[in-house]
Short mmCIF file of C-alpha atoms in Angstrom, two decimals:
data_model
loop_
_atom_site.label_atom_id
_atom_site.label_comp_id
_atom_site.label_asym_id
_atom_site.label_seq_id
_atom_site.Cartn_x
_atom_site.Cartn_y
_atom_site.Cartn_z
CA UNK A 1 121.39 110.94 151.62
CA UNK A 2 122.52 112.42 148.28
CA UNK A 3 120.22 114.89 146.59
CA UNK A 4 117.69 113.23 144.30
CA UNK A 5 117.89 113.73 140.54
CA UNK A 6 114.68 114.68 138.73
CA UNK A 7 114.60 113.50 135.09
CA UNK A 8 110.85 113.43 134.44
CA UNK A 9 110.34 116.96 133.12
CA UNK A 10 107.92 115.88 130.38
CA UNK A 11 105.52 114.74 133.10
CA UNK A 12 105.72 118.03 134.99
CA UNK A 13 108.28 120.69 135.83
CA UNK A 14 109.33 122.47 139.00
CA UNK A 15 107.53 125.75 139.61
CA UNK A 16 109.69 128.63 138.38
CA UNK A 17 110.47 131.27 141.04
CA UNK A 18 108.98 133.94 138.79
CA UNK A 19 105.73 132.00 138.53
CA UNK A 20 105.61 131.47 142.27
CA UNK A 21 106.08 135.21 142.90
CA UNK A 22 103.36 136.11 140.42
CA UNK A 23 100.97 133.65 142.05
CA UNK A 24 101.65 134.87 145.58
CA UNK A 25 100.96 138.44 144.48
CA UNK A 26 97.71 137.33 142.82
CA UNK A 27 96.59 135.51 145.96
CA UNK A 28 96.61 138.86 147.74
CA UNK A 29 93.86 140.16 145.44
CA UNK A 30 90.29 139.82 146.57
CA UNK A 31 88.38 140.71 143.40
CA UNK A 32 86.56 138.47 140.94
CA UNK A 33 87.89 139.24 137.43
CA UNK A 34 84.31 139.57 136.16
CA UNK A 35 83.44 142.29 138.67
CA UNK A 36 83.45 145.91 137.51
CA UNK A 37 84.73 147.51 140.70
CA UNK A 38 88.37 148.37 141.34
CA UNK A 39 89.15 145.05 143.03
CA UNK A 40 87.67 143.13 140.12
CA UNK A 41 89.50 145.24 137.56
CA UNK A 42 92.83 144.52 139.26
CA UNK A 43 92.20 140.77 139.03
CA UNK A 44 91.13 141.21 135.41
CA UNK A 45 94.36 143.06 134.67
CA UNK A 46 96.44 140.05 135.71
CA UNK A 47 94.38 137.70 133.58
CA UNK A 48 94.65 139.92 130.53
CA UNK A 49 98.39 140.48 130.97
CA UNK A 50 98.90 136.71 130.96
CA UNK A 51 96.58 136.34 127.98
CA UNK A 52 98.66 138.86 126.04
CA UNK A 53 101.88 137.07 127.01
CA UNK A 54 100.62 133.72 125.75
CA UNK A 55 99.29 135.27 122.55
CA UNK A 56 102.60 136.95 121.77
CA UNK A 57 104.48 133.73 122.55
CA UNK A 58 102.65 131.76 119.86
CA UNK A 59 101.81 134.42 117.28
CA UNK A 60 98.13 134.88 118.11
CA UNK A 61 95.80 137.68 119.10
CA UNK A 62 95.00 138.00 122.83
CA UNK A 63 91.25 137.76 122.23
CA UNK A 64 91.85 134.29 120.73
CA UNK A 65 93.41 132.78 123.87
CA UNK A 66 90.97 130.79 126.02
CA UNK A 67 92.11 129.78 129.51
CA UNK A 68 91.10 126.31 130.72
CA UNK A 69 91.80 124.14 133.76
CA UNK A 70 94.24 121.79 131.99
CA UNK A 71 95.73 120.84 128.66
CA UNK A 72 93.31 117.91 128.57
CA UNK A 73 90.34 120.30 128.86
CA UNK A 74 91.87 122.51 126.18
CA UNK A 75 92.10 119.50 123.85
CA UNK A 76 88.49 118.56 124.58
CA UNK A 77 87.41 122.12 123.78
CA UNK A 78 89.38 122.16 120.52
CA UNK A 79 88.03 118.86 119.20
CA UNK A 80 84.60 120.15 118.34
CA UNK A 81 82.43 119.29 115.30
CA UNK A 82 81.24 122.35 113.42
CA UNK A 83 84.46 124.33 113.52
CA UNK A 84 85.03 126.27 110.32
CA UNK A 85 87.73 128.46 108.87
CA UNK A 86 87.48 131.74 106.94
CA UNK A 87 86.43 129.75 103.88
CA UNK A 88 84.85 126.33 103.52
CA UNK A 89 82.21 124.40 105.37
CA UNK A 90 82.31 123.11 108.95
CA UNK A 91 84.43 120.08 109.80
CA UNK A 92 82.40 116.89 110.10
CA UNK A 93 85.01 114.35 111.19
CA UNK A 94 88.26 114.06 113.15
CA UNK A 95 91.57 112.56 112.05
CA UNK A 96 94.27 112.07 114.70
CA UNK A 97 97.77 110.67 114.49
CA UNK A 98 98.13 107.29 116.16
CA UNK A 99 100.70 108.62 118.66
CA UNK A 100 98.59 111.41 120.18
CA UNK A 101 97.99 111.99 123.88
CA UNK A 102 95.08 110.04 125.36
CA UNK A 103 93.00 113.23 125.63
CA UNK A 104 93.18 113.62 121.83
CA UNK A 105 92.71 109.94 121.02
CA UNK A 106 89.48 110.15 123.06
CA UNK A 107 88.14 112.38 120.27
CA UNK A 108 86.66 115.28 122.21
CA UNK A 109 83.05 115.72 121.17
CA UNK A 110 83.26 113.78 117.91
CA UNK A 111 81.27 110.53 117.82
CA UNK A 112 83.39 107.38 117.59
CA UNK A 113 82.28 106.62 114.03
CA UNK A 114 83.58 110.04 112.90
CA UNK A 115 87.14 109.53 114.20
CA UNK A 116 89.97 108.09 112.13
CA UNK A 117 93.64 107.44 112.88
CA UNK A 118 96.62 108.43 110.75
CA UNK A 119 99.51 105.99 110.60
CA UNK A 120 103.03 106.93 111.68
CA UNK A 121 106.40 105.66 110.53
CA UNK A 122 108.78 103.45 112.49
CA UNK A 123 110.35 106.70 113.74
CA UNK A 124 107.03 108.03 115.04
CA UNK A 125 106.46 110.66 112.33
CA UNK A 126 103.09 111.04 110.64
CA UNK A 127 102.66 109.19 107.33
CA UNK A 128 101.76 112.10 105.05
CA UNK A 129 100.60 109.83 102.21
CA UNK A 130 98.14 108.15 104.55
CA UNK A 131 96.93 111.58 105.69
CA UNK A 132 96.32 112.61 102.09
CA UNK A 133 94.40 109.40 101.39
CA UNK A 134 92.18 109.83 104.45
CA UNK A 135 91.45 113.49 103.64
CA UNK A 136 90.47 112.63 100.07
CA UNK A 137 87.92 110.08 101.21
CA UNK A 138 85.24 112.05 102.99
CA UNK A 139 83.91 115.46 104.09
CA UNK A 140 86.08 118.26 105.59
CA UNK A 141 88.06 117.09 108.61
CA UNK A 142 89.70 118.50 111.68
CA UNK A 143 93.18 116.99 111.90
CA UNK A 144 94.92 116.82 115.29
CA UNK A 145 98.65 116.26 115.66
CA UNK A 146 101.25 116.81 118.39
CA UNK A 147 103.99 119.26 117.60
CA UNK A 148 106.27 117.07 119.75
CA UNK A 149 105.58 113.64 121.17
CA UNK A 150 105.58 113.43 124.94
CA UNK A 151 107.20 109.97 124.99
CA UNK A 152 109.73 109.87 122.14
CA UNK A 153 110.23 113.62 121.70
CA UNK A 154 109.79 113.19 117.92
CA UNK A 155 108.77 116.39 116.12
CA UNK A 156 105.98 116.26 113.57
CA UNK A 157 106.19 118.11 110.22
CA UNK A 158 103.43 120.48 111.28
CA UNK A 159 103.93 122.98 108.45
CA UNK A 160 103.69 120.22 105.83
CA UNK A 161 100.64 118.77 107.55
CA UNK A 162 98.97 122.20 107.61
CA UNK A 163 99.44 122.63 103.85
CA UNK A 164 97.91 119.23 103.12
CA UNK A 165 94.98 119.77 105.52
CA UNK A 166 94.12 123.24 104.24
CA UNK A 167 94.32 122.16 100.60
CA UNK A 168 91.71 119.52 101.44
CA UNK A 169 89.44 122.14 103.06
CA UNK A 170 90.10 121.03 106.63
CA UNK A 171 91.41 122.59 109.83
CA UNK A 172 94.49 121.73 111.88
CA UNK A 173 94.69 121.41 115.67
CA UNK A 174 98.19 121.20 117.14
CA UNK A 175 98.84 119.89 120.63
CA UNK A 176 101.82 122.12 121.48
CA UNK A 177 101.95 121.22 125.17
CA UNK A 178 105.38 119.58 124.99
CA UNK A 179 106.71 122.05 122.40
CA UNK A 180 106.12 125.37 124.15
CA UNK A 181 109.33 126.64 125.74
CA UNK A 182 111.47 123.84 124.23
CA UNK A 183 111.33 124.65 120.51
CA UNK A 184 110.08 127.72 118.60
CA UNK A 185 106.33 127.50 118.02
CA UNK A 186 104.21 130.02 116.10
CA UNK A 187 100.71 129.22 114.86
CA UNK A 188 101.01 131.55 111.85
CA UNK A 189 104.35 130.14 110.73
CA UNK A 190 103.22 126.56 111.19
CA UNK A 191 99.71 127.08 109.83
CA UNK A 192 97.84 125.84 112.89
CA UNK A 193 94.17 126.76 113.27
CA UNK A 194 94.04 125.76 116.94
CA UNK A 195 96.77 125.01 119.49
CA UNK A 196 96.68 123.76 123.06
CA UNK A 197 99.10 124.68 125.86
CA UNK A 198 99.67 123.73 129.50
CA UNK A 199 101.31 125.73 132.29
CA UNK A 200 102.95 122.98 134.31
CA UNK A 201 105.09 121.75 131.41
CA UNK A 202 107.07 125.01 131.32
CA UNK A 203 107.44 125.88 135.00
CA UNK A 204 103.95 127.19 135.68
CA UNK A 205 101.42 125.72 138.13
CA UNK A 206 99.42 122.56 137.62
CA UNK A 207 95.77 123.04 136.79
CA UNK A 208 95.99 125.74 134.10
CA UNK A 209 95.82 125.28 130.33
CA UNK A 210 94.89 127.28 127.27
CA UNK A 211 93.41 126.90 123.83
CA UNK A 212 94.68 129.30 121.18
CA UNK A 213 92.49 129.88 118.12
CA UNK A 214 93.74 131.40 114.89
CA UNK A 215 92.02 134.50 113.58
CA UNK A 216 89.06 133.62 111.39
CA UNK A 217 88.28 130.25 112.93
CA UNK A 218 84.66 130.11 114.10
CA UNK A 219 82.15 127.63 115.45
CA UNK A 220 83.90 126.83 118.74
CA UNK A 221 81.30 125.50 121.17
CA UNK A 222 82.03 125.63 124.92
CA UNK A 223 82.29 122.45 126.95
CA UNK A 224 81.36 124.34 130.13
CA UNK A 225 78.38 126.69 129.96
CA UNK A 226 77.29 129.16 132.57
CA UNK A 227 78.48 132.66 133.36
CA UNK A 228 79.88 133.51 129.95
CA UNK A 229 83.53 133.95 130.96
CA UNK A 230 86.31 133.80 128.36
CA UNK A 231 84.04 135.48 125.78
CA UNK A 232 81.44 132.74 126.24
CA UNK A 233 83.94 130.02 125.30
CA UNK A 234 84.61 128.58 128.77
CA UNK A 235 82.36 129.29 131.73
CA UNK A 236 83.64 129.48 135.30
CA UNK A 237 85.55 132.06 137.31
CA UNK A 238 89.11 132.24 136.04
CA UNK A 239 91.95 130.82 138.15
CA UNK A 240 93.61 134.23 138.53
CA UNK A 241 96.67 133.08 140.47
CA UNK A 242 97.26 130.10 138.21
CA UNK A 243 96.88 132.20 135.08
CA UNK A 244 99.30 134.81 136.45
CA UNK A 245 101.81 132.04 137.13
CA UNK A 246 101.28 130.68 133.61
CA UNK A 247 102.06 134.06 132.08
CA UNK A 248 105.19 134.52 134.20
CA UNK A 249 106.46 131.04 133.30
CA UNK A 250 105.94 131.67 129.59
CA UNK A 251 107.89 134.94 129.72
CA UNK A 252 110.89 133.30 131.37
CA UNK A 253 110.77 130.15 129.23
CA UNK A 254 110.72 132.07 125.97
CA UNK A 255 113.58 134.34 127.03
CA UNK A 256 115.74 131.34 127.97
CA UNK A 257 114.68 129.04 125.11
CA UNK A 258 117.74 129.24 122.80
CA UNK A 259 120.24 128.76 125.60
CA UNK A 260 118.24 126.06 127.37
CA UNK A 261 117.62 124.12 124.15
CA UNK A 262 121.33 124.05 123.26
CA UNK A 263 122.40 123.08 126.76
CA UNK A 264 119.83 120.31 127.24
CA UNK A 265 120.57 118.88 123.79
CA UNK A 266 124.25 118.56 124.76
CA UNK A 267 123.30 116.83 128.01
CA UNK A 268 120.83 114.58 126.19
CA UNK A 269 123.48 113.45 123.71
CA UNK A 270 125.86 112.61 126.57
CA UNK A 271 123.08 110.69 128.29
CA UNK A 272 122.26 108.70 125.16
CA UNK A 273 125.89 107.79 124.54
CA UNK A 274 126.10 106.44 128.08
CA UNK A 275 122.82 104.51 127.76
CA UNK A 276 124.06 102.79 124.61
CA UNK A 277 127.17 101.59 126.45
CA UNK A 278 125.03 98.79 127.92
CA UNK A 279 124.92 96.04 125.30
CA UNK A 280 121.75 96.08 123.23
CA UNK A 281 120.34 99.37 124.55
CA UNK A 282 118.60 101.46 121.91
CA UNK A 283 117.03 104.91 121.74
CA UNK A 284 113.71 105.44 119.95
CA UNK A 285 113.19 108.11 117.26
CA UNK A 286 116.89 109.03 117.27
CA UNK A 287 116.89 109.19 113.47
CA UNK A 288 114.44 112.13 113.25
CA UNK A 289 114.21 115.64 114.71
CA UNK A 290 113.33 115.51 118.39
CA UNK A 291 112.89 117.69 121.42
CA UNK A 292 116.30 118.59 122.82
CA UNK A 293 115.43 117.20 126.25
CA UNK A 294 113.86 113.78 125.68
CA UNK A 295 115.25 110.23 125.63
CA UNK A 296 113.09 107.11 125.32
CA UNK A 297 115.11 103.90 125.41
CA UNK A 298 114.97 100.18 126.04
CA UNK A 299 117.23 97.14 126.14
CA UNK A 300 116.54 93.46 125.43
CA UNK A 301 114.73 91.89 128.37
CA UNK A 302 114.23 95.19 130.21
CA UNK A 303 110.95 95.64 132.10
CA UNK A 304 110.03 99.30 132.40
CA UNK A 305 108.24 99.10 135.74
CA UNK A 306 111.22 97.31 137.28
CA UNK A 307 113.67 99.81 135.79
CA UNK A 308 111.66 102.82 136.99
CA UNK A 309 111.62 101.42 140.52
CA UNK A 310 115.33 100.66 140.29
CA UNK A 311 116.15 104.19 139.18
CA UNK A 312 113.97 105.54 141.98
CA UNK A 313 115.82 103.50 144.59
CA UNK A 314 119.05 104.95 143.21
CA UNK A 315 117.64 108.46 143.72
CA UNK A 316 116.77 109.18 140.09
CA UNK A 317 113.19 109.99 139.01
CA UNK A 318 112.34 108.70 135.53
CA UNK A 319 109.17 107.32 133.94
CA UNK A 320 107.90 104.60 131.65
CA UNK A 321 106.06 107.04 129.38
CA UNK A 322 103.16 109.43 129.80
CA UNK A 323 102.41 110.33 133.42
CA UNK A 324 98.72 110.02 132.53
CA UNK A 325 99.12 106.27 131.93
CA UNK A 326 102.39 105.23 133.56
CA UNK A 327 100.55 103.84 136.57
CA UNK A 328 98.96 101.23 134.32
CA UNK A 329 100.90 98.10 133.38
CA UNK A 330 100.44 98.18 129.63
CA UNK A 331 102.66 98.73 126.58
CA UNK A 332 103.07 102.25 125.22
CA UNK A 333 100.47 102.96 122.54
CA UNK A 334 103.04 105.26 120.93
CA UNK A 335 105.55 102.46 120.37
CA UNK A 336 102.77 100.10 119.31
CA UNK A 337 101.72 102.63 116.66
CA UNK A 338 105.35 102.82 115.53
CA UNK A 339 105.24 99.08 114.87
CA UNK A 340 107.17 97.75 117.86
CA UNK A 341 106.32 94.42 119.47
CA UNK A 342 104.56 94.69 122.86
CA UNK A 343 107.53 93.05 124.56
CA UNK A 344 109.71 95.91 123.33
CA UNK A 345 107.15 98.55 124.27
CA UNK A 346 106.88 97.13 127.79
CA UNK A 347 110.56 97.86 128.36
CA UNK A 348 110.63 101.53 127.33
CA UNK A 349 111.97 104.04 129.88
CA UNK A 350 111.80 107.81 129.42
CA UNK A 351 114.23 110.36 130.78
CA UNK A 352 113.49 114.04 130.19
CA UNK A 353 115.63 117.02 131.13
CA UNK A 354 114.96 120.65 132.04
CA UNK A 355 116.48 124.05 132.70
CA UNK A 356 118.09 123.10 136.01
CA UNK A 357 119.47 119.72 134.89
CA UNK A 358 123.24 119.64 135.42
CA UNK A 359 126.03 117.40 134.05
CA UNK A 360 126.26 115.81 137.49
CA UNK A 361 122.61 114.75 137.21
CA UNK A 362 123.35 112.96 133.95
CA UNK A 363 126.35 111.22 135.50
CA UNK A 364 124.18 110.06 138.41
CA UNK A 365 121.59 108.70 136.00
CA UNK A 366 124.24 106.85 133.98
CA UNK A 367 125.77 105.41 137.12
CA UNK A 368 122.35 104.12 138.12
CA UNK A 369 121.74 102.72 134.62
CA UNK A 370 125.07 100.87 134.56
CA UNK A 371 124.23 99.31 137.91
CA UNK A 372 120.69 98.44 136.89
CA UNK A 373 121.66 97.26 133.42
CA UNK A 374 124.26 94.90 134.74
CA UNK A 375 121.73 93.51 137.22
CA UNK A 376 118.43 93.51 135.30
CA UNK A 377 119.88 92.38 131.99
CA UNK A 378 122.25 89.78 133.44
CA UNK A 379 122.15 86.67 131.29
#
């Protein structure tokens, strides 16, 4: 049996060796990081080292990094009524782009009648005129937008969005889960007031996330209350091993970012050229800036669930969109928001690359696609 090819990196990534080593070392520690004795202080040291690493990676202060169980929990923590910046009143409503992750579309702790959606263009980029109109018609708002879409890879104009939001007296939350380690991301440069991160998208373990809060932002209310961990912002004993692995993965990912981004972009372009060789195949959001590793495509008559199974049988792991919803037979809400017919959205297949993807992997995927395309699209 030939070695399988993994091209579903936006769903999750392999555990980096450095993260694995950091976790194994942490598992040897017995102390609770909230304990004051030597064993507890050693566990605390690992947590704080990782906190500092994450803070430096995104231009924040360590005290403003809150560890959570997942990116979804981090989003729920961020989407909180009553948040306020250094100046201005608390936010009273939530505006989200129509292509956000399900955990953001759910609205966190905002009531349903206080949540509005911002339109996107055919390319999946936020409609800034619609954002301005929504902000002008109501009280201060928290605006939530992905830095990079998990399905199309399209990058949002976060800096422009931040300027518009702040001018209207609002705050900006950026879901940076797909961006971290793939493109440069700095909350100060981009003007984000809150940002969410996840370990397993960059080679860390599953089950660890983080919320980063800009200096001066106040009013964050915990979702979990209890022992007062994370400066009273998230109760519960910290996942020391997972957090240590998160920190190690971030260090490696940031060091390798320029080289990995250039290499994966070259492989992605080769992949897209091969995909388009099947008559009628098209790639979404290829006319705007995207992540260097992501391809979302379809072809007339293609059924995503059939194609994903076909790729799998050929030894290639791909997906039909977000791993959080790909088990459900329904069109992509991202493509629907971009204005595509449900029949088109039902045929979208995503391939995403990572640091260990090789040219041979791309060739295997294209060989599988040519075989599948000639079979599934026959007639």
